[in-house]
């Protein structure tokens, strides 16, 4: 059996890496990197010692969706025409996921969708990810759903029961791998006063470009002013639509530290050292509950309601005053903070790759 992994962004690489290592033990596995991301992908491939067999090298500064979609579709199609594969595996909901799956669909190759069935049911939010994952579900042969809720979403859309498997999320496999194998780098926190509490921030989503991101940054500015001892650490996504407003509003504030995107282990260890996490990221919402870290999600919707229901994650929207108030509540009220700091594992125990591998081998 011959398998082609197709992915292109940071979270896909993090979530596919342990599965590549697992499937390589038994099968002929090749890796196609679309090049949707560049610097933010390389450190993860290096970490897991994955050398791509194909690299479409697509990234352009401030690229648009139509450019990416067209190039990925034709690039992956060429590979699939040159070499025969039994399966194409894609992950999540990016443009690489959707266009990679479509290339396989047109070539009549079986598609395995890792992290299937997440939904907000709002095509505008997250944009364009909600459409990407719904389209991918329509094309997939097997659906690897992280949770029971994701499984139900797929059943409700008419997916045959026997094609959906609940596996947990492979991000927990990666997280555990890092915590076990990579020691905390000594110099990782030299930029901040480590005796003080850290708020770790990330933000990058397309639907937050413009006003959403300005509101988020204003809230962070206000938090920094009201809590001058707190260290706000923000590794800034390389997208210029993120870099520009974040730097304009938040540079030159003493207790706000704007960093380059961190390597995956550095980021995980920093999460572990943080008091509170404020983010619009999907993956961070999945990692933080395992580490017992409270998360304020600065988005209008989330497709990851499991941790919200468990009480470790709170959806706070993108209004600056609301974000500030929610953060202030947690920073001033110890009992509220403690109630959100329970370690909880809604996304599995770290054996998702083992399960997915079994289902693929059985098909
Ligand atoms: C993409 C995904 C999003 C995912 C995110 C993870 C889509 C539509 N969006 O959004 O679902 O949550 O990745 O981070 O697929 N850039 C660099 N170097 C890099 C990566 C990005 O310079 O290594 C800059 C480039 O200017 C690039 C821009 O960021 O054009 C945007 O990248 P793109 O992949 O289009 O969008 P993301 O916002 O990263
Ligand atoms: N991450 C990282 N370095 C950073 C910020 C995040 O390695 O500076 C990791 C994080 O641990 C998580 C993943 O990137 O596993 C999330 O990716 P991102 O937020 O870009 O995308 P999303 O999950 O929102 O699709």
Short mmCIF file of C-alpha atoms and ligand atoms in Angstrom, two decimals:
data_model
loop_
_atom_site.label_atom_id
_atom_site.label_comp_id
_atom_site.label_asym_id
_atom_site.label_seq_id
_atom_site.Cartn_x
_atom_site.Cartn_y
_atom_site.Cartn_z
CA UNK A 1 0.00 0.00 0.00
CA UNK A 2 1.35 3.40 -1.01
CA UNK A 3 0.37 6.60 0.72
CA UNK A 4 0.88 10.27 -0.11
CA UNK A 5 0.61 12.84 2.69
CA UNK A 6 -0.31 16.33 1.42
CA UNK A 7 -0.04 19.36 3.70
CA UNK A 8 1.29 22.88 3.74
CA UNK A 9 0.80 24.84 6.97
CA UNK A 10 2.25 24.81 10.47
CA UNK A 11 -0.68 23.11 12.24
CA UNK A 12 -1.02 20.45 9.55
CA UNK A 13 2.67 19.59 9.87
CA UNK A 14 2.41 19.36 13.66
CA UNK A 15 -0.65 17.12 13.43
CA UNK A 16 0.60 14.93 10.55
CA UNK A 17 4.20 14.40 11.71
CA UNK A 18 3.52 11.67 14.29
CA UNK A 19 1.22 9.88 11.84
CA UNK A 20 3.92 9.92 9.15
CA UNK A 21 6.39 8.41 11.63
CA UNK A 22 3.85 5.75 12.58
CA UNK A 23 2.74 4.74 9.06
CA UNK A 24 6.31 4.67 7.79
CA UNK A 25 6.90 1.63 9.99
CA UNK A 26 4.61 -0.53 7.82
CA UNK A 27 3.88 1.21 4.53
CA UNK A 28 5.42 3.01 1.58
CA UNK A 29 4.87 6.62 2.61
CA UNK A 30 5.71 9.77 0.65
CA UNK A 31 5.27 13.37 1.69
CA UNK A 32 4.16 16.29 -0.49
CA UNK A 33 4.57 19.71 1.06
CA UNK A 34 2.59 22.31 -0.88
CA UNK A 35 4.77 25.14 0.36
CA UNK A 36 1.72 27.11 1.56
CA UNK A 37 3.97 27.95 4.55
CA UNK A 38 7.75 28.18 4.47
CA UNK A 39 9.69 29.24 7.59
CA UNK A 40 6.82 28.21 9.88
CA UNK A 41 6.91 24.67 8.49
CA UNK A 42 10.63 23.98 8.23
CA UNK A 43 11.35 23.77 11.95
CA UNK A 44 8.63 21.15 12.41
CA UNK A 45 9.89 18.97 9.55
CA UNK A 46 13.38 19.22 11.01
CA UNK A 47 12.17 18.38 14.51
CA UNK A 48 10.48 15.18 13.35
CA UNK A 49 13.22 14.46 10.79
CA UNK A 50 10.81 14.45 7.85
CA UNK A 51 12.31 15.19 4.43
CA UNK A 52 9.55 15.90 1.89
CA UNK A 53 9.63 13.84 -1.31
CA UNK A 54 7.81 16.64 -3.18
CA UNK A 55 7.75 20.36 -2.50
CA UNK A 56 5.49 22.59 -4.62
CA UNK A 57 7.23 25.67 -3.14
CA UNK A 58 4.21 27.92 -3.54
CA UNK A 59 4.41 30.52 -0.79
CA UNK A 60 4.27 34.15 -1.90
CA UNK A 61 4.08 37.16 0.39
CA UNK A 62 0.43 37.92 1.24
CA UNK A 63 -0.83 35.17 -1.08
CA UNK A 64 -4.52 34.95 -1.95
CA UNK A 65 -6.84 31.98 -1.80
CA UNK A 66 -7.48 31.63 -5.54
CA UNK A 67 -3.74 31.58 -6.32
CA UNK A 68 -3.11 28.93 -3.66
CA UNK A 69 -6.09 26.74 -4.55
CA UNK A 70 -5.28 26.64 -8.27
CA UNK A 71 -1.58 25.97 -7.81
CA UNK A 72 -2.06 23.26 -5.18
CA UNK A 73 -4.73 21.50 -7.26
CA UNK A 74 -2.57 21.39 -10.39
CA UNK A 75 0.68 20.67 -8.50
CA UNK A 76 -0.67 17.71 -6.54
CA UNK A 77 -2.46 16.40 -9.64
CA UNK A 78 0.86 16.22 -11.52
CA UNK A 79 2.40 14.14 -8.74
CA UNK A 80 -0.59 11.79 -8.67
CA UNK A 81 -0.36 11.32 -12.44
CA UNK A 82 3.35 10.52 -12.30
CA UNK A 83 3.23 7.98 -9.48
CA UNK A 84 0.48 5.59 -8.39
CA UNK A 85 -0.79 6.02 -4.82
CA UNK A 86 -3.54 4.06 -3.04
CA UNK A 87 -4.31 6.77 -0.49
CA UNK A 88 -3.91 10.51 -0.12
CA UNK A 89 -4.02 11.70 3.50
CA UNK A 90 -4.98 15.28 4.33
CA UNK A 91 -5.57 17.02 7.65
CA UNK A 92 -8.00 19.64 8.91
CA UNK A 93 -9.33 22.55 6.90
CA UNK A 94 -6.69 24.63 5.14
CA UNK A 95 -6.43 25.40 1.43
CA UNK A 96 -3.78 22.68 1.15
CA UNK A 97 -6.23 20.21 2.69
CA UNK A 98 -9.13 21.05 0.42
CA UNK A 99 -7.16 21.36 -2.83
CA UNK A 100 -5.00 18.29 -2.03
CA UNK A 101 -8.14 16.22 -1.41
CA UNK A 102 -9.72 17.52 -4.62
CA UNK A 103 -6.68 16.47 -6.66
CA UNK A 104 -7.00 12.95 -5.22
CA UNK A 105 -10.75 12.92 -5.83
CA UNK A 106 -10.33 13.79 -9.51
CA UNK A 107 -7.73 11.02 -9.88
CA UNK A 108 -10.07 8.55 -8.08
CA UNK A 109 -7.62 7.92 -5.26
CA UNK A 110 -8.89 7.11 -1.77
CA UNK A 111 -8.78 10.02 0.67
CA UNK A 112 -8.22 9.78 4.42
CA UNK A 113 -9.28 12.93 6.28
CA UNK A 114 -7.50 13.42 9.60
CA UNK A 115 -9.34 15.71 12.05
CA UNK A 116 -12.70 15.32 10.33
CA UNK A 117 -16.12 16.57 11.40
CA UNK A 118 -15.27 19.86 13.12
CA UNK A 119 -18.00 22.40 12.41
CA UNK A 120 -19.24 25.87 13.28
CA UNK A 121 -21.94 25.64 10.56
CA UNK A 122 -21.07 29.24 9.66
CA UNK A 123 -19.33 29.56 6.30
CA UNK A 124 -18.11 33.06 7.20
CA UNK A 125 -16.40 31.97 10.41
CA UNK A 126 -13.81 30.57 10.29
CA UNK A 127 -13.31 31.75 6.70
CA UNK A 128 -12.56 29.85 4.48
CA UNK A 129 -11.88 26.88 6.78
CA UNK A 130 -15.53 25.94 7.42
CA UNK A 131 -16.09 25.49 3.67
CA UNK A 132 -12.75 23.70 3.24
CA UNK A 133 -13.58 21.04 5.81
CA UNK A 134 -17.15 20.56 4.62
CA UNK A 135 -15.98 20.04 1.02
CA UNK A 136 -13.22 17.70 2.19
CA UNK A 137 -15.78 15.61 4.09
CA UNK A 138 -17.82 15.21 0.90
CA UNK A 139 -14.76 13.81 -0.92
CA UNK A 140 -13.18 11.66 1.82
CA UNK A 141 -13.23 7.86 1.87
CA UNK A 142 -12.42 7.54 5.59
CA UNK A 143 -13.04 10.21 8.23
CA UNK A 144 -10.89 10.28 11.36
CA UNK A 145 -12.96 12.24 13.85
CA UNK A 146 -11.19 13.46 16.99
CA UNK A 147 -14.30 13.37 19.23
CA UNK A 148 -17.80 11.93 19.55
CA UNK A 149 -19.23 15.35 18.69
CA UNK A 150 -17.24 15.43 15.41
CA UNK A 151 -18.51 11.90 14.66
CA UNK A 152 -22.13 13.01 15.19
CA UNK A 153 -21.65 16.03 12.90
CA UNK A 154 -20.56 13.72 10.09
CA UNK A 155 -23.38 11.24 10.70
CA UNK A 156 -25.90 14.11 10.60
CA UNK A 157 -24.54 15.12 7.19
CA UNK A 158 -25.16 11.62 5.83
CA UNK A 159 -21.68 10.12 6.08
CA UNK A 160 -21.91 6.31 6.30
CA UNK A 161 -21.29 5.22 9.90
CA UNK A 162 -18.71 2.59 8.94
CA UNK A 163 -16.53 5.23 7.25
CA UNK A 164 -16.12 7.36 10.40
CA UNK A 165 -13.73 6.47 13.21
CA UNK A 166 -13.27 8.31 16.48
CA UNK A 167 -9.54 8.52 17.09
CA UNK A 168 -8.75 11.54 19.27
CA UNK A 169 -6.64 14.33 17.80
CA UNK A 170 -3.10 13.63 16.60
CA UNK A 171 -2.04 16.96 18.14
CA UNK A 172 -2.04 15.24 21.53
CA UNK A 173 0.35 12.61 20.11
CA UNK A 174 2.65 15.45 19.05
CA UNK A 175 2.33 17.31 22.32
CA UNK A 176 3.22 14.22 24.34
CA UNK A 177 6.11 13.43 22.01
CA UNK A 178 7.59 16.90 22.54
CA UNK A 179 7.13 16.88 26.31
CA UNK A 180 8.82 13.48 26.47
CA UNK A 181 11.63 13.99 23.95
CA UNK A 182 12.58 17.67 23.87
CA UNK A 183 13.89 19.31 27.06
CA UNK A 184 12.92 22.93 27.74
CA UNK A 185 15.47 25.20 26.06
CA UNK A 186 17.27 27.17 28.79
CA UNK A 187 17.26 30.49 26.98
CA UNK A 188 13.59 30.36 25.93
CA UNK A 189 12.33 33.00 28.36
CA UNK A 190 15.23 35.39 28.63
CA UNK A 191 13.16 38.19 27.06
CA UNK A 192 10.66 38.37 29.94
CA UNK A 193 10.69 38.70 33.71
CA UNK A 194 10.02 35.07 34.47
CA UNK A 195 9.12 35.71 38.12
CA UNK A 196 5.94 37.38 36.93
CA UNK A 197 2.87 35.70 35.38
CA UNK A 198 2.92 35.28 31.62
CA UNK A 199 -0.04 35.70 29.27
CA UNK A 200 0.74 33.89 26.03
CA UNK A 201 -1.03 35.30 22.97
CA UNK A 202 -1.46 34.17 19.36
CA UNK A 203 -3.78 35.57 16.68
CA UNK A 204 -3.83 35.09 12.94
CA UNK A 205 -7.28 34.30 11.53
CA UNK A 206 -8.51 35.76 8.25
CA UNK A 207 -11.96 36.65 9.63
CA UNK A 208 -10.19 38.78 12.29
CA UNK A 209 -8.12 40.77 9.77
CA UNK A 210 -8.81 44.49 10.04
CA UNK A 211 -11.13 45.47 12.86
CA UNK A 212 -11.00 42.15 14.78
CA UNK A 213 -7.24 42.26 15.12
CA UNK A 214 -7.26 45.95 16.04
CA UNK A 215 -9.80 45.21 18.80
CA UNK A 216 -7.70 42.30 20.06
CA UNK A 217 -4.54 44.43 20.16
CA UNK A 218 -6.35 47.28 21.93
CA UNK A 219 -7.52 44.85 24.60
CA UNK A 220 -3.98 43.55 25.07
CA UNK A 221 -2.69 47.12 25.36
CA UNK A 222 -5.24 47.83 28.08
CA UNK A 223 -4.37 44.62 29.95
CA UNK A 224 -0.67 45.53 29.82
CA UNK A 225 -1.43 48.97 31.27
CA UNK A 226 -3.74 47.75 34.06
CA UNK A 227 -1.48 44.85 35.08
CA UNK A 228 2.04 46.25 34.64
CA UNK A 229 3.69 43.27 36.36
CA UNK A 230 2.14 40.78 33.89
CA UNK A 231 4.30 39.79 30.92
CA UNK A 232 2.36 39.51 27.66
CA UNK A 233 4.27 37.29 25.22
CA UNK A 234 3.03 37.27 21.62
CA UNK A 235 4.85 35.24 18.93
CA UNK A 236 3.49 36.99 15.85
CA UNK A 237 2.36 34.97 12.81
CA UNK A 238 4.35 35.92 9.67
CA UNK A 239 1.28 36.97 7.69
CA UNK A 240 1.73 40.71 6.89
CA UNK A 241 -1.98 41.24 7.66
CA UNK A 242 -1.11 40.21 11.21
CA UNK A 243 2.41 41.63 11.53
CA UNK A 244 1.48 45.19 10.53
CA UNK A 245 -1.36 45.98 12.98
CA UNK A 246 0.22 44.03 15.84
CA UNK A 247 3.52 45.88 15.55
CA UNK A 248 1.80 49.25 15.06
CA UNK A 249 -0.34 48.91 18.20
CA UNK A 250 1.77 46.82 20.55
CA UNK A 251 5.45 47.52 20.00
CA UNK A 252 7.18 49.79 22.53
CA UNK A 253 5.04 48.60 25.47
CA UNK A 254 7.41 47.49 28.21
CA UNK A 255 5.54 44.39 29.35
CA UNK A 256 4.47 43.27 25.83
CA UNK A 257 7.03 41.05 24.11
CA UNK A 258 6.48 40.60 20.37
CA UNK A 259 8.45 37.60 19.13
CA UNK A 260 9.00 35.77 15.86
CA UNK A 261 6.94 32.56 15.56
CA UNK A 262 8.50 30.07 17.94
CA UNK A 263 9.67 26.57 17.16
CA UNK A 264 7.07 24.00 18.24
CA UNK A 265 8.90 22.74 21.36
CA UNK A 266 9.72 26.30 22.46
CA UNK A 267 6.05 27.20 22.09
CA UNK A 268 4.84 24.16 24.04
CA UNK A 269 7.27 24.81 26.88
CA UNK A 270 6.21 28.46 26.95
CA UNK A 271 2.55 27.36 27.13
CA UNK A 272 3.48 25.19 30.07
CA UNK A 273 5.06 28.18 31.84
CA UNK A 274 2.15 30.53 31.11
CA UNK A 275 -0.54 31.65 33.52
CA UNK A 276 -3.18 32.32 30.89
CA UNK A 277 -3.48 31.88 27.11
CA UNK A 278 -5.36 34.24 24.78
CA UNK A 279 -5.67 33.06 21.21
CA UNK A 280 -7.74 32.61 18.06
CA UNK A 281 -5.78 29.48 17.08
CA UNK A 282 -7.46 26.10 16.68
CA UNK A 283 -4.48 23.97 17.68
CA UNK A 284 -3.71 26.00 20.78
CA UNK A 285 -7.30 25.43 21.99
CA UNK A 286 -6.60 21.70 21.78
CA UNK A 287 -3.21 21.70 23.50
CA UNK A 288 -3.96 24.03 26.40
CA UNK A 289 -6.63 21.91 28.15
CA UNK A 290 -4.16 19.00 28.34
CA UNK A 291 -1.71 21.29 30.10
CA UNK A 292 -4.36 22.66 32.49
CA UNK A 293 -4.06 26.20 31.14
CA UNK A 294 -7.10 28.50 30.94
CA UNK A 295 -7.75 29.82 27.44
CA UNK A 296 -9.70 32.86 26.28
CA UNK A 297 -10.61 32.33 22.63
CA UNK A 298 -10.77 35.66 20.79
CA UNK A 299 -13.20 34.58 18.08
CA UNK A 300 -16.94 34.74 17.50
CA UNK A 301 -17.30 30.98 17.01
CA UNK A 302 -15.42 27.81 17.84
CA UNK A 303 -15.59 24.37 16.29
CA UNK A 304 -13.92 23.01 19.43
CA UNK A 305 -16.72 23.27 21.98
CA UNK A 306 -15.58 20.21 23.97
CA UNK A 307 -13.12 22.23 26.05
CA UNK A 308 -15.62 25.10 26.42
CA UNK A 309 -18.12 22.63 27.86
CA UNK A 310 -15.44 21.24 30.18
CA UNK A 311 -14.83 24.78 31.46
CA UNK A 312 -11.15 25.26 30.53
CA UNK A 313 -11.78 27.37 27.42
CA UNK A 314 -14.01 30.45 27.14
CA UNK A 315 -15.19 32.07 23.92
CA UNK A 316 -14.88 35.85 24.40
CA UNK A 317 -15.45 37.28 20.91
CA UNK A 318 -13.41 40.07 19.36
CA UNK A 319 -14.78 43.16 21.08
CA UNK A 320 -11.97 44.96 22.88
CA UNK A 321 -13.96 45.82 26.04
CA UNK A 322 -15.28 42.25 26.38
CA UNK A 323 -11.84 40.73 25.95
CA UNK A 324 -10.39 43.10 28.54
CA UNK A 325 -13.20 42.38 31.02
CA UNK A 326 -12.88 38.60 30.68
CA UNK A 327 -9.11 38.77 31.15
CA UNK A 328 -9.49 41.14 34.11
CA UNK A 329 -12.00 38.73 35.73
CA UNK A 330 -9.54 35.87 35.52
CA UNK A 331 -6.54 37.90 36.62
CA UNK A 332 -8.34 39.36 39.65
CA UNK A 333 -10.51 36.45 40.82
CA UNK A 334 -8.51 33.46 41.95
CA UNK A 335 -11.50 31.11 42.27
CA UNK A 336 -12.59 31.82 38.67
CA UNK A 337 -9.04 31.29 37.50
CA UNK A 338 -8.70 28.03 39.43
CA UNK A 339 -11.98 26.69 38.05
CA UNK A 340 -10.61 27.09 34.52
CA UNK A 341 -7.19 25.57 35.30
CA UNK A 342 -8.19 21.93 35.52
CA UNK A 343 -6.19 19.63 33.28
CA UNK A 344 -8.63 18.03 30.88
CA UNK A 345 -8.23 15.85 27.82
CA UNK A 346 -11.21 16.12 25.47
CA UNK A 347 -9.03 15.49 22.42
CA UNK A 348 -7.66 12.08 23.36
CA UNK A 349 -4.84 10.41 25.19
CA UNK A 350 -2.14 10.66 22.53
CA UNK A 351 -2.86 7.40 20.71
CA UNK A 352 -4.70 8.82 17.69
CA UNK A 353 -1.93 7.81 15.25
CA UNK A 354 -2.02 4.22 16.45
CA UNK A 355 -5.80 4.10 15.83
CA UNK A 356 -5.68 5.82 12.42
CA UNK A 357 -2.90 3.50 11.31
CA UNK A 358 -4.99 0.46 12.26
CA UNK A 359 -7.98 1.70 10.24
CA UNK A 360 -5.87 2.43 7.18
CA UNK A 361 -4.13 -0.94 7.33
CA UNK A 362 -7.55 -2.62 7.59
CA UNK A 363 -8.84 -0.99 4.36
C1 LIG B 1 -3.29 29.28 6.99
C2 LIG B 1 -4.64 28.56 6.94
C3 LIG B 1 -5.32 28.58 8.30
C4 LIG B 1 -4.38 28.08 9.37
C5 LIG B 1 -3.09 28.87 9.31
C6 LIG B 1 -2.12 28.29 10.33
C7 LIG B 1 -5.86 28.68 4.83
C8 LIG B 1 -6.88 29.41 4.04
N1 LIG B 1 -5.54 29.23 6.00
O1 LIG B 1 -3.54 30.67 7.21
O2 LIG B 1 -6.46 27.74 8.25
O3 LIG B 1 -5.00 28.28 10.62
O4 LIG B 1 -2.51 28.74 8.01
O5 LIG B 1 -1.07 29.14 10.57
O6 LIG B 1 -5.37 27.67 4.40
N2 LIG B 1 3.87 33.49 5.78
C9 LIG B 1 5.26 33.53 5.77
N3 LIG B 1 5.94 32.40 6.16
C10 LIG B 1 5.33 31.26 6.55
C11 LIG B 1 3.92 31.26 6.58
C12 LIG B 1 3.20 32.37 6.18
O7 LIG B 1 5.85 34.54 5.44
O8 LIG B 1 6.01 30.29 6.89
C13 LIG B 1 3.10 34.71 5.35
C14 LIG B 1 3.16 34.90 3.82
O9 LIG B 1 3.19 36.27 3.53
C15 LIG B 1 1.82 34.27 3.38
C16 LIG B 1 0.92 34.71 4.53
O10 LIG B 1 1.73 34.55 5.69
O11 LIG B 1 1.38 34.76 2.13
C17 LIG B 1 -0.37 33.98 4.67
O12 LIG B 1 -0.23 32.57 4.61
P1 LIG B 1 -1.54 31.65 4.28
O13 LIG B 1 -1.16 30.24 4.37
O14 LIG B 1 -2.19 32.13 3.06
O15 LIG B 1 -2.54 32.02 5.44
P2 LIG B 1 -2.45 31.79 6.99
O16 LIG B 1 -3.00 33.05 7.57
O17 LIG B 1 -1.12 31.34 7.45
N1 LIG B 2 2.70 27.14 17.39
C1 LIG B 2 4.09 27.12 17.24
N2 LIG B 2 4.77 28.31 17.34
C2 LIG B 2 4.14 29.50 17.57
C3 LIG B 2 2.73 29.50 17.69
C4 LIG B 2 2.05 28.30 17.59
O1 LIG B 2 4.69 26.07 17.04
O2 LIG B 2 4.81 30.53 17.65
C5 LIG B 2 1.96 25.87 17.28
C6 LIG B 2 0.97 25.56 18.37
O3 LIG B 2 1.58 24.86 19.43
C7 LIG B 2 -0.09 24.72 17.65
C8 LIG B 2 -0.03 25.19 16.21
O4 LIG B 2 1.17 25.96 16.10
O5 LIG B 2 0.26 23.35 17.66
C9 LIG B 2 -1.22 26.04 15.87
O6 LIG B 2 -1.04 26.61 14.61
P1 LIG B 2 -1.80 27.93 14.14
O7 LIG B 2 -2.27 28.68 15.32
O8 LIG B 2 -0.89 28.60 13.16
O9 LIG B 2 -3.01 27.34 13.28
P2 LIG B 2 -4.47 26.82 13.69
O10 LIG B 2 -4.31 25.76 14.72
O11 LIG B 2 -5.25 28.00 14.14
O12 LIG B 2 -5.01 26.30 12.40
#
